[in-house]
Short mmCIF file of C-alpha atoms and ligand atoms in Angstrom, two decimals:
data_model
loop_
_atom_site.label_atom_id
_atom_site.label_comp_id
_atom_site.label_asym_id
_atom_site.label_seq_id
_atom_site.Cartn_x
_atom_site.Cartn_y
_atom_site.Cartn_z
CA MET A 2 176.98 233.33 116.02
CA GLN A 3 179.42 231.36 117.70
CA ALA A 4 182.04 232.31 120.49
CA THR A 5 179.68 234.88 122.24
CA PHE A 6 179.89 235.95 125.97
CA PRO A 7 176.82 237.07 128.03
CA LEU A 8 176.09 240.62 128.97
CA GLY A 9 172.92 239.92 131.25
CA ARG A 10 169.23 240.62 130.47
CA PRO A 11 168.30 244.23 130.25
CA ALA A 12 164.42 244.25 130.14
CA GLY A 13 164.41 240.54 130.11
CA VAL A 14 166.31 239.99 126.90
CA ARG A 15 169.23 237.81 126.60
CA VAL A 16 172.11 239.87 125.45
CA GLY A 17 175.35 238.52 124.43
CA ALA A 18 178.91 239.80 122.75
CA HIS A 19 180.68 238.25 120.08
CA TRP A 20 184.36 238.44 120.68
CA SER A 21 184.91 240.84 117.64
CA VAL A 22 183.10 243.55 119.67
CA LEU A 23 186.20 243.76 121.64
CA LEU A 24 188.37 244.57 118.83
CA ILE A 25 185.70 247.43 117.45
CA MET A 26 185.91 248.81 121.21
CA ALA A 27 189.92 249.03 121.08
CA LEU A 28 189.66 250.54 117.57
CA LEU A 29 187.24 253.38 119.05
CA ALA A 30 189.08 253.89 121.94
CA GLU A 31 192.42 254.29 120.13
CA LEU A 32 190.77 256.28 117.61
CA LEU A 33 189.50 258.86 120.48
CA ALA A 34 192.64 258.69 122.51
CA GLN A 35 195.20 258.85 120.19
CA SER A 36 193.78 260.92 117.49
CA LEU A 37 190.43 262.54 117.90
CA LEU A 38 190.64 264.04 121.47
CA PRO A 39 194.52 265.31 121.20
CA GLU A 40 193.79 267.08 117.95
CA ALA A 41 190.84 268.90 119.39
CA VAL A 42 191.96 269.52 122.91
CA PRO A 43 195.76 269.42 122.82
CA GLY A 44 198.10 269.64 125.86
CA GLN A 45 196.37 266.78 128.37
CA SER A 46 198.01 263.84 129.65
CA ALA A 47 197.71 260.56 127.82
CA LEU A 48 195.80 259.30 130.99
CA VAL A 49 192.95 261.78 130.29
CA TYR A 50 192.85 260.86 126.57
CA TRP A 51 192.63 256.75 127.19
CA ALA A 52 190.20 257.28 130.09
CA THR A 53 187.94 259.30 128.16
CA GLY A 54 188.55 257.41 124.89
CA ILE A 55 187.83 254.04 126.88
CA ALA A 56 184.59 255.54 128.45
CA GLY A 57 183.48 256.82 125.02
CA ALA A 58 183.88 253.63 123.37
CA VAL A 59 181.88 251.83 126.21
CA VAL A 60 179.00 254.32 126.06
CA PHE A 61 179.28 253.71 122.09
CA LEU A 62 178.71 250.17 122.84
CA ALA A 63 175.89 251.11 125.11
CA SER A 64 173.84 253.21 122.55
CA LEU A 65 174.44 250.23 120.36
CA LEU A 66 172.70 248.04 122.41
CA ALA A 67 169.86 250.68 122.97
CA HIS A 68 169.34 250.46 119.16
CA GLU A 69 169.03 246.61 119.49
CA LEU A 70 166.71 246.77 122.28
CA SER A 71 164.51 249.15 120.75
CA HIS A 72 163.89 246.60 118.04
CA ALA A 73 163.65 243.88 120.66
CA LEU A 74 161.01 245.70 122.74
CA VAL A 75 158.94 246.83 119.86
CA ALA A 76 158.87 243.23 118.52
CA ARG A 77 157.63 241.90 122.17
CA ARG A 78 155.23 244.45 122.75
CA ARG A 79 153.49 243.46 119.67
CA GLY A 80 153.59 239.90 120.38
CA VAL A 81 156.65 238.64 118.29
CA ALA A 82 159.01 236.39 120.68
CA VAL A 83 162.55 237.71 120.92
CA ASP A 84 165.22 235.14 121.38
CA ARG A 85 168.31 237.18 122.22
CA ILE A 86 170.71 240.18 120.86
CA THR A 87 174.02 239.57 119.96
CA LEU A 88 176.55 242.58 119.42
CA TRP A 89 179.51 242.11 116.78
CA LEU A 90 181.71 243.48 114.71
CA PHE A 91 179.57 245.30 112.50
CA GLY A 92 177.04 246.28 115.16
CA GLY A 93 174.32 244.17 116.50
CA SER A 94 171.45 241.90 115.60
CA THR A 95 168.19 240.99 117.25
CA GLU A 96 167.16 237.66 116.82
CA MET A 97 163.32 236.99 116.73
CA SER A 98 161.67 233.36 116.88
CA GLY A 99 158.45 234.41 116.09
CA GLU A 100 157.14 235.54 112.57
CA LEU A 101 156.19 239.10 112.08
CA PRO A 102 152.34 238.93 111.43
CA SER A 103 151.89 242.15 109.75
CA PRO A 104 153.49 244.83 107.53
CA GLY A 105 152.65 247.28 110.29
CA THR A 106 154.56 245.35 112.84
CA ALA A 107 157.28 244.72 110.76
CA PHE A 108 157.80 248.45 109.95
CA ALA A 109 157.42 249.40 113.58
CA VAL A 110 160.16 246.86 114.59
CA ALA A 111 162.56 248.04 111.89
CA VAL A 112 162.27 251.86 112.70
CA ALA A 113 162.51 251.11 116.14
CA GLY A 114 166.52 250.75 116.23
CA PRO A 115 167.11 253.89 113.98
CA LEU A 116 164.91 255.79 116.05
CA ALA A 117 166.89 254.95 119.03
CA SER A 118 169.98 255.76 117.39
CA LEU A 119 168.72 259.29 116.14
CA LEU A 120 167.48 260.22 119.63
CA ALA A 121 170.63 259.14 121.18
CA GLY A 122 172.64 260.97 118.68
CA GLY A 123 170.56 264.19 119.21
CA ALA A 124 170.84 263.77 123.25
CA PHE A 125 174.70 263.14 122.72
CA LEU A 126 175.00 266.57 120.82
CA GLY A 127 172.56 268.42 123.02
CA LEU A 128 174.61 267.58 125.90
CA GLY A 129 177.83 268.73 123.90
CA LEU A 130 176.44 271.82 123.50
CA LEU A 131 174.94 272.42 126.97
CA LEU A 132 177.58 271.38 129.12
CA PRO A 133 181.02 273.11 127.87
CA ALA A 134 181.10 275.01 131.24
CA ALA A 135 180.61 272.06 133.70
CA VAL A 136 182.80 269.46 132.22
CA PRO A 137 186.35 269.15 130.94
CA ALA A 138 186.83 270.02 126.99
CA VAL A 139 187.71 266.52 126.43
CA VAL A 140 184.15 265.13 127.48
CA VAL A 141 182.71 267.63 125.48
CA VAL A 142 184.60 266.31 122.10
CA ALA A 143 183.90 262.73 123.24
CA LEU A 144 179.96 263.67 123.54
CA THR A 145 179.85 265.33 120.32
CA TRP A 146 181.71 262.52 118.64
CA LEU A 147 179.06 260.12 120.10
CA GLY A 148 176.43 262.37 118.65
CA TRP A 149 177.46 262.16 115.26
CA THR A 150 178.51 258.56 115.41
CA ASN A 151 174.94 257.78 116.35
CA LEU A 152 173.41 259.87 113.85
CA VAL A 153 175.50 258.28 111.18
CA LEU A 154 174.73 254.78 112.46
CA ALA A 155 171.06 255.70 112.39
CA VAL A 156 171.24 256.98 108.66
CA PHE A 157 173.49 253.85 107.57
CA ASN A 158 170.83 251.62 109.16
CA LEU A 159 168.47 253.38 107.07
CA LEU A 160 169.81 252.34 103.51
CA PRO A 161 167.40 250.46 101.81
CA GLY A 162 168.81 246.97 101.32
CA ALA A 163 168.02 243.91 103.69
CA PRO A 164 169.53 242.70 106.38
CA LEU A 165 170.11 246.36 107.30
CA ASP A 166 166.83 247.94 109.02
CA GLY A 167 165.98 250.14 105.96
CA GLY A 168 166.11 247.07 103.81
CA ARG A 169 163.23 245.76 106.32
CA VAL A 170 161.34 248.83 105.93
CA LEU A 171 161.29 248.59 102.32
CA GLN A 172 160.14 245.34 102.84
CA ALA A 173 157.41 246.31 105.04
CA ILE A 174 156.38 248.86 102.62
CA ILE A 175 156.39 246.40 99.52
CA TRP A 176 154.53 243.84 101.70
CA LYS A 177 151.70 246.44 102.52
CA LEU A 178 151.55 247.59 98.71
CA THR A 179 151.38 244.05 97.30
CA GLY A 180 149.96 241.90 100.29
CA ASP A 181 152.73 239.49 99.27
CA LYS A 182 155.38 238.98 101.94
CA ARG A 183 157.44 236.54 100.09
CA ARG A 184 157.74 238.85 97.24
CA ALA A 185 158.60 241.78 99.57
CA GLN A 186 161.30 239.56 101.01
CA ALA A 187 162.79 238.80 97.89
CA ALA A 188 162.87 242.21 96.80
CA ALA A 189 164.49 243.27 99.89
CA ALA A 190 167.32 240.88 99.84
CA ARG A 191 167.88 241.64 96.23
CA SER A 192 168.10 245.69 96.93
CA GLY A 193 170.68 244.35 99.81
CA SER A 194 173.04 242.58 97.48
CA VAL A 195 172.97 245.58 95.07
CA LEU A 196 173.69 247.49 98.17
CA GLY A 197 176.75 245.53 99.34
CA LEU A 198 177.88 245.61 96.03
CA LEU A 199 178.05 249.53 95.72
CA LEU A 200 179.52 249.90 99.16
CA ALA A 201 182.14 247.52 98.43
CA GLY A 202 182.88 249.17 95.25
CA ALA A 203 182.71 252.78 97.05
CA GLY A 204 185.54 251.15 99.47
CA LEU A 205 187.79 249.67 97.12
CA VAL A 206 187.68 252.92 95.16
CA GLU A 207 188.47 254.75 98.46
CA LEU A 208 191.35 252.45 99.23
CA LEU A 209 192.93 252.33 95.68
CA TRP A 210 192.27 255.84 94.58
CA PHE A 211 192.95 257.78 97.78
CA GLY A 212 194.96 255.21 99.61
CA SER A 213 192.54 255.48 102.72
CA PHE A 214 192.13 252.27 104.86
CA ALA A 215 188.95 253.31 105.89
CA GLY A 216 188.07 252.02 102.30
CA LEU A 217 188.91 248.63 103.73
CA TRP A 218 186.23 249.00 106.45
CA LEU A 219 183.55 249.87 103.64
CA VAL A 220 184.91 246.94 101.83
CA GLY A 221 184.23 244.60 104.67
CA ILE A 222 180.66 245.86 105.27
CA GLY A 223 179.82 245.69 101.83
CA TRP A 224 180.97 242.22 101.45
CA PHE A 225 179.02 241.26 104.50
CA LEU A 226 175.69 242.84 103.43
CA GLY A 227 176.05 241.02 99.92
CA PHE A 228 176.88 237.77 101.64
CA SER A 229 173.72 238.09 104.10
CA ALA A 230 171.46 239.27 101.67
CA ARG A 231 172.15 236.31 99.10
CA ALA A 232 171.80 233.90 102.15
CA GLU A 233 168.40 235.40 102.99
CA PHE A 234 167.50 235.46 98.98
CA ALA A 235 168.22 231.57 98.87
CA ALA A 236 166.38 230.81 102.14
CA GLY A 237 163.25 232.52 100.75
CA PRO A 238 161.87 229.71 98.13
CA ALA A 239 162.94 226.89 100.64
CA ARG A 240 160.82 228.75 103.26
CA GLU A 241 157.99 228.99 100.66
CA VAL A 242 158.17 225.24 100.07
CA LEU A 243 157.93 224.60 103.76
CA GLY A 244 154.97 226.79 104.29
CA ARG A 245 152.88 224.63 102.09
CA ILE A 246 153.77 221.21 103.39
CA ARG A 247 151.05 219.30 105.20
CA LEU A 248 152.14 216.47 107.98
CA GLY A 249 150.21 213.96 105.55
CA GLN A 250 152.81 214.60 102.78
CA VAL A 251 155.97 214.15 105.11
CA MET A 252 154.82 211.19 107.38
CA THR A 253 155.71 207.77 107.57
CA PRO A 254 152.64 205.86 106.88
CA HIS A 255 151.96 202.57 108.95
CA PRO A 256 154.75 202.57 111.28
CA VAL A 257 155.50 199.80 113.42
CA THR A 258 153.06 200.50 116.66
CA ALA A 259 153.31 199.22 120.17
CA PRO A 260 150.15 197.76 121.53
CA GLY A 261 149.21 199.64 124.67
CA TRP A 262 147.81 196.51 126.37
CA PHE A 263 150.96 194.58 125.91
CA THR A 264 153.04 194.31 128.96
CA VAL A 265 156.78 196.22 128.82
CA GLN A 266 158.38 192.64 128.60
CA ALA A 267 156.05 191.38 125.58
CA PHE A 268 156.52 194.48 123.87
CA VAL A 269 160.46 194.77 124.21
CA GLU A 270 160.63 191.31 122.85
CA GLN A 271 158.65 192.35 119.80
CA ALA A 272 160.72 195.77 119.38
CA ALA A 273 163.98 193.92 119.45
CA ALA A 274 162.99 193.26 115.99
CA CYS A 275 162.77 196.80 114.62
CA ARG A 276 165.07 199.66 113.82
CA GLN A 277 162.82 202.19 115.79
CA ARG A 278 163.64 203.76 119.03
CA THR A 279 160.25 205.45 119.57
CA PHE A 280 156.96 203.83 118.83
CA PRO A 281 153.44 204.92 118.46
CA VAL A 282 151.03 203.50 121.22
CA VAL A 283 147.82 202.31 120.00
CA SER A 284 144.91 200.84 121.99
CA PHE A 285 143.13 197.66 121.33
CA ASP A 286 140.57 199.34 118.75
CA GLY A 287 143.37 201.14 116.98
CA ARG A 288 142.80 204.51 118.49
CA PRO A 289 146.38 206.24 119.05
CA VAL A 290 147.20 206.64 122.65
CA GLY A 291 150.56 208.21 122.68
CA VAL A 292 154.15 207.36 122.29
CA VAL A 293 156.79 205.39 123.91
CA SER A 294 160.62 205.13 123.64
CA LEU A 295 163.03 202.08 124.49
CA ALA A 296 164.77 204.54 127.01
CA ALA A 297 161.07 204.97 128.73
CA LEU A 298 160.80 201.24 128.75
CA ALA A 299 164.37 201.01 129.99
CA ARG A 300 163.39 203.08 133.14
CA VAL A 301 160.74 200.45 134.12
CA PRO A 302 162.43 198.25 136.82
CA GLU A 303 163.15 194.60 135.91
CA GLN A 304 160.86 193.02 138.37
CA ALA A 305 158.05 195.39 137.10
CA ARG A 306 157.97 194.63 133.43
CA THR A 307 155.78 191.48 133.56
CA SER A 308 153.14 193.49 135.43
CA THR A 309 153.40 197.17 133.65
CA ARG A 310 151.46 197.83 130.49
CA VAL A 311 153.02 199.84 127.66
CA GLU A 312 150.10 202.12 127.91
CA ASP A 313 151.13 202.80 131.37
CA VAL A 314 154.50 204.22 130.79
CA CYS A 315 153.82 205.85 127.23
CA VAL A 316 153.98 209.75 126.90
CA LYS A 317 150.01 210.96 126.34
CA PRO A 318 148.75 214.16 124.73
CA PRO A 319 149.08 217.10 125.23
CA LEU A 320 153.02 216.24 125.98
CA CYS A 321 152.86 214.24 122.78
CA LEU A 322 152.00 215.76 119.56
CA VAL A 323 148.69 214.66 117.56
CA ALA A 324 147.57 216.19 114.65
CA GLY A 325 145.41 215.84 111.36
CA PRO A 326 147.25 215.08 107.89
CA ASP A 327 146.15 218.56 106.74
CA VAL A 328 147.90 220.51 109.78
CA PRO A 329 150.74 222.42 108.14
CA LEU A 330 154.35 221.19 109.06
CA THR A 331 155.48 224.72 110.26
CA THR A 332 152.81 224.75 112.97
CA VAL A 333 154.22 221.56 114.79
CA LEU A 334 157.85 222.31 113.97
CA SER A 335 158.46 224.72 116.73
CA ARG A 336 156.49 222.44 119.32
CA THR A 337 158.50 219.08 118.55
CA GLY A 338 160.91 218.75 121.49
CA ALA A 339 164.11 217.03 121.30
CA ARG A 340 163.18 215.21 124.00
CA PRO A 341 163.12 211.27 123.40
CA GLY A 342 159.46 210.19 123.23
CA GLN A 343 158.10 213.40 122.66
CA ASP A 344 159.72 213.98 119.31
CA LEU A 345 157.02 211.90 117.38
CA VAL A 346 154.15 213.46 115.79
CA LEU A 347 151.20 211.17 115.69
CA VAL A 348 149.17 211.92 112.40
CA VAL A 349 145.58 210.58 113.17
CA GLU A 350 142.86 210.29 110.20
CA ASN A 351 139.30 209.44 111.22
CA GLY A 352 140.18 208.44 114.51
CA VAL A 353 142.93 205.77 113.48
CA LEU A 354 146.66 206.41 113.33
CA ALA A 355 147.78 207.07 109.82
CA GLY A 356 151.23 207.65 110.15
CA VAL A 357 153.96 209.41 112.18
CA VAL A 358 156.21 212.33 111.76
CA SER A 359 159.68 211.70 113.29
CA PRO A 360 162.85 214.13 113.18
CA GLY A 361 164.30 211.93 110.58
CA ASP A 362 161.08 212.80 108.31
CA ILE A 363 161.45 216.51 109.14
CA ALA A 364 165.03 216.60 108.26
CA ARG A 365 164.42 214.99 104.93
CA THR A 366 161.72 217.43 104.32
CA LEU A 367 163.90 220.45 105.30
CA GLU A 368 166.69 218.82 102.63
CA LEU A 369 164.23 218.67 99.77
CA ALA A 370 163.07 222.05 100.71
CA VAL A 371 166.74 223.50 100.14
CA LEU A 372 166.81 221.51 97.19
CA GLY A 373 163.58 223.46 95.94
CA THR A 374 161.28 220.43 96.12
CA GLU A 375 158.67 219.02 97.96
CA ALA A 376 158.09 215.69 99.99
CA ARG A 377 155.25 213.96 98.29
CA ARG A 378 152.80 211.75 100.06
CA PRO A 379 154.23 208.15 99.88
CA THR A 380 152.45 206.00 97.66
CA VAL A 381 151.66 202.29 99.21
ZN1 ZN B 5 168.94 248.03 113.67
#
């Protein structure tokens, strides 16, 4: 999601908010200050209504954050890497870069959020019941509103369709029952599509039949849900294809190599005739030594280029990745950096260099996967 502003790092998790959060906050503050609070406790000044309304909206945002943080912390505790939390128009999302390893973990991560919302809802309602004598009546109304809103949030999120939490719970259960993660994913996405359609339909009825503009909100949420579910459904097969691909299938075989024993000067003259910017470096007996880029060669001072060997300036393992042809592409995907000279994976078979996997090869593989097909090992 673009255009987010940072909100700090509670418990070490990066949190950002999309600008649309400001819109929802303004709408909630207005709802409290202009209608809910004056109707429940008449006769107060506008300042009191607005101050309570804005505070209520801010606390609501905090409880939304608590919901997402619960997902994030449970994920991290179970060893799944969490990238960040983004708050936006329809709530929040927790982005995880790690794969959920088991149905049990998937279930725990999914229910953590709604559980936090349920607890927050119960706590606010409890405070609303216990505090009336001690605090102004408008605060009690705001607390009660916060309580019910959090309970609604918990229940709504438990609706059984991805990408809602309920959809993730459903996915974890199907995964557990069938042992098939992809099938569970597809089922949860499909039920998210149906749910989105139902919500949008209900919103339309509310809008057209009853003339209620709250229906528009439901149409928006339904549309968003259906849209995300379809996107997830489309990504499913691509992910499945990717999971099967081995380095040997996607590598460029017999790449132009840099002889490690050459001086930088001697190799530069040879490199000028190639279209490559990065080269695998091999030793005299054909063993792969590392990776060198034109940029790295350019950093060697001119007077040293006749005395420095290519092998001395190349990036060596573990900084450069070396793997066998049967290693799945997905295991190196997350480890290839964008840094020049380190973005070439050396594919080694029987001790000699069989090929290289470049960012171009990876892009081609991803595009073929989206097209529903698989890169094949080139025939030479
Ligand atoms: Zn959630």
